[in-house]
PDB file of C-alpha atoms in Angstrom:
ATOM      1  CA  GLU A   1       0.251  -0.088   0.058  1.00 89.00           C
ATOM      2  CA  LEU A   2       1.307   3.331  -1.164  1.00 95.00           C
ATOM      3  CA  LYS A   3      -0.418   6.813   0.372  1.00 97.00           C
ATOM      4  CA  ILE A   4       0.257   9.713  -1.529  1.00 97.00           C
ATOM      5  CA  PHE A   5      -0.791  13.171  -0.149  1.00 97.00           C
ATOM      6  CA  MET A   6      -0.415  15.614  -3.374  1.00 96.00           C
ATOM      7  CA  THR A   7       0.294  19.585  -2.138  1.00 97.00           C
ATOM      8  CA  ALA A   8       1.551  22.500  -3.970  1.00 97.00           C
ATOM      9  CA  ASP A   9       2.173  26.144  -2.826  1.00 97.00           C
ATOM     10  CA  ASN A  10      -1.084  28.366  -2.448  1.00 96.00           C
ATOM     11  CA  ALA A  11       0.042  30.830  -4.946  1.00 97.00           C
ATOM     12  CA  VAL A  12       0.660  28.101  -7.676  1.00 97.00           C
ATOM     13  CA  ARG A  13      -2.722  26.513  -6.661  1.00 97.00           C
ATOM     14  CA  VAL A  14      -4.711  29.688  -7.145  1.00 98.00           C
ATOM     15  CA  GLU A  15      -2.958  30.408 -10.335  1.00 97.00           C
ATOM     16  CA  ARG A  16      -3.804  26.839 -11.954  1.00 96.00           C
ATOM     17  CA  ARG A  17      -7.351  27.177 -10.642  1.00 96.00           C
ATOM     18  CA  PHE A  18      -8.017  30.592 -12.191  1.00 98.00           C
ATOM     19  CA  ARG A  19      -6.748  29.877 -15.247  1.00 96.00           C
ATOM     20  CA  GLU A  20      -9.113  26.444 -15.194  1.00 95.00           C
ATOM     21  CA  LEU A  21     -12.101  28.966 -14.413  1.00 96.00           C
ATOM     22  CA  PHE A  22     -11.365  32.054 -16.212  1.00 95.00           C
ATOM     23  CA  ASP A  23     -12.006  30.040 -19.451  1.00 91.00           C
ATOM     24  CA  LYS A  24     -15.814  29.114 -17.978  1.00 94.00           C
ATOM     25  CA  ASN A  25     -15.952  32.564 -16.358  1.00 95.00           C
ATOM     26  CA  PRO A  26     -13.596  35.440 -17.766  1.00 96.00           C
ATOM     27  CA  ASN A  27     -15.384  37.934 -15.445  1.00 97.00           C
ATOM     28  CA  ILE A  28     -13.796  35.829 -12.435  1.00 97.00           C
ATOM     29  CA  THR A  29     -10.942  37.592 -10.350  1.00 97.00           C
ATOM     30  CA  ILE A  30      -7.940  35.873  -9.043  1.00 97.00           C
ATOM     31  CA  GLU A  31      -8.941  37.216  -5.567  1.00 98.00           C
ATOM     32  CA  GLU A  32     -12.183  35.527  -5.836  1.00 97.00           C
ATOM     33  CA  VAL A  33     -10.409  32.368  -6.375  1.00 98.00           C
ATOM     34  CA  LYS A  34      -7.995  32.897  -3.732  1.00 98.00           C
ATOM     35  CA  THR A  35     -10.731  33.544  -1.353  1.00 98.00           C
ATOM     36  CA  ASN A  36     -12.959  30.272  -2.462  1.00 97.00           C
ATOM     37  CA  LEU A  37      -9.577  28.206  -2.460  1.00 97.00           C
ATOM     38  CA  GLU A  38      -8.725  29.398   1.028  1.00 97.00           C
ATOM     39  CA  MET A  39     -12.475  28.574   2.381  1.00 97.00           C
ATOM     40  CA  ARG A  40     -12.420  25.256   0.781  1.00 96.00           C
ATOM     41  CA  ASP A  41      -9.256  24.307   2.433  1.00 96.00           C
ATOM     42  CA  TYR A  42     -10.233  25.421   5.687  1.00 97.00           C
ATOM     43  CA  ILE A  43     -13.527  23.370   5.248  1.00 97.00           C
ATOM     44  CA  ASP A  44     -11.789  20.242   4.069  1.00 96.00           C
ATOM     45  CA  SER A  45      -9.013  20.523   6.804  1.00 96.00           C
ATOM     46  CA  ASN A  46     -11.599  21.693   9.644  1.00 97.00           C
ATOM     47  CA  ARG A  47     -14.868  19.184   9.261  1.00 96.00           C
ATOM     48  CA  GLU A  48     -15.675  16.991  11.843  1.00 95.00           C
ATOM     49  CA  VAL A  49     -16.193  13.492   9.566  1.00 95.00           C
ATOM     50  CA  SER A  50     -12.834  12.511   7.919  1.00 93.00           C
ATOM     51  CA  PRO A  51     -10.743  16.011   7.745  1.00 95.00           C
ATOM     52  CA  LEU A  52      -8.327  16.326   4.821  1.00 94.00           C
ATOM     53  CA  LYS A  53      -4.989  15.604   6.698  1.00 95.00           C
ATOM     54  CA  LYS A  54      -1.561  13.836   5.535  1.00 96.00           C
ATOM     55  CA  ALA A  55      -1.684  10.350   6.734  1.00 95.00           C
ATOM     56  CA  ARG A  56       1.174   9.564   9.227  1.00 96.00           C
ATOM     57  CA  ASP A  57       2.332   6.902   6.427  1.00 96.00           C
ATOM     58  CA  ALA A  58       2.091   9.087   3.497  1.00 97.00           C
ATOM     59  CA  VAL A  59       4.378  10.505   1.079  1.00 97.00           C
ATOM     60  CA  VAL A  60       4.537  14.240   0.217  1.00 97.00           C
ATOM     61  CA  LEU A  61       4.494  14.760  -3.600  1.00 98.00           C
ATOM     62  CA  ASP A  62       5.124  18.774  -3.981  1.00 98.00           C
ATOM     63  CA  ASN A  63       3.747  19.173  -7.505  1.00 97.00           C
ATOM     64  CA  THR A  64       4.394  23.201  -7.140  1.00 98.00           C
ATOM     65  CA  ASN A  65       7.139  23.238  -9.990  1.00 97.00           C
ATOM     66  CA  ILE A  66       6.645  19.679 -11.769  1.00 97.00           C
ATOM     67  CA  SER A  67       4.251  18.731 -14.462  1.00 95.00           C
ATOM     68  CA  GLU A  68       1.361  16.042 -14.372  1.00 95.00           C
ATOM     69  CA  VAL A  69       3.844  13.605 -16.281  1.00 98.00           C
ATOM     70  CA  ASP A  70       6.293  13.785 -13.999  1.00 97.00           C
ATOM     71  CA  GLN A  71       3.897  13.788 -11.083  1.00 97.00           C
ATOM     72  CA  LEU A  72       3.039  10.825 -12.716  1.00 97.00           C
ATOM     73  CA  LYS A  73       6.747   9.362 -13.157  1.00 98.00           C
ATOM     74  CA  LEU A  74       7.521   9.840  -9.761  1.00 97.00           C
ATOM     75  CA  ALA A  75       4.590   8.244  -8.218  1.00 97.00           C
ATOM     76  CA  LEU A  76       5.208   5.032 -10.272  1.00 97.00           C
ATOM     77  CA  LYS A  77       8.674   5.406  -9.162  1.00 97.00           C
ATOM     78  CA  TRP A  78       7.528   5.074  -5.451  1.00 97.00           C
ATOM     79  CA  VAL A  79       5.165   2.409  -6.424  1.00 97.00           C
ATOM     80  CA  LYS A  80       8.005   0.321  -7.626  1.00 96.00           C
ATOM     81  CA  GLU A  81      10.387   1.038  -4.916  1.00 95.00           C
ATOM     82  CA  LYS A  82       7.384  -0.142  -2.537  1.00 93.00           C
ATOM     83  CA  LEU A  83       7.116  -3.305  -4.122  1.00 94.00           C
ATOM     84  CA  LYS A  84      10.565  -3.894  -4.203  1.00 92.00           C
ATOM     85  CA  GLY A  85      10.312  -3.614  -0.668  1.00 77.00           C
TER      86      GLY A  85
END
């Protein structure tokens, strides 16, 4: 079993989400996206049932500066290492 906790710098997450939402709504502002993301993070990490948090035995994949392809390659590398045990 391999647990991966994905994370990224908040500024990068805001920019990524802004680009995604801007295509659907060109009137959205970066500040709105930032506020929404911060609120969602707070709710997710503070909910009573199953709050979002890193498991003790999870490895952290910080994808701030890596592509989706590189994320997959890294995760597969970890899987192979885990299988070798």
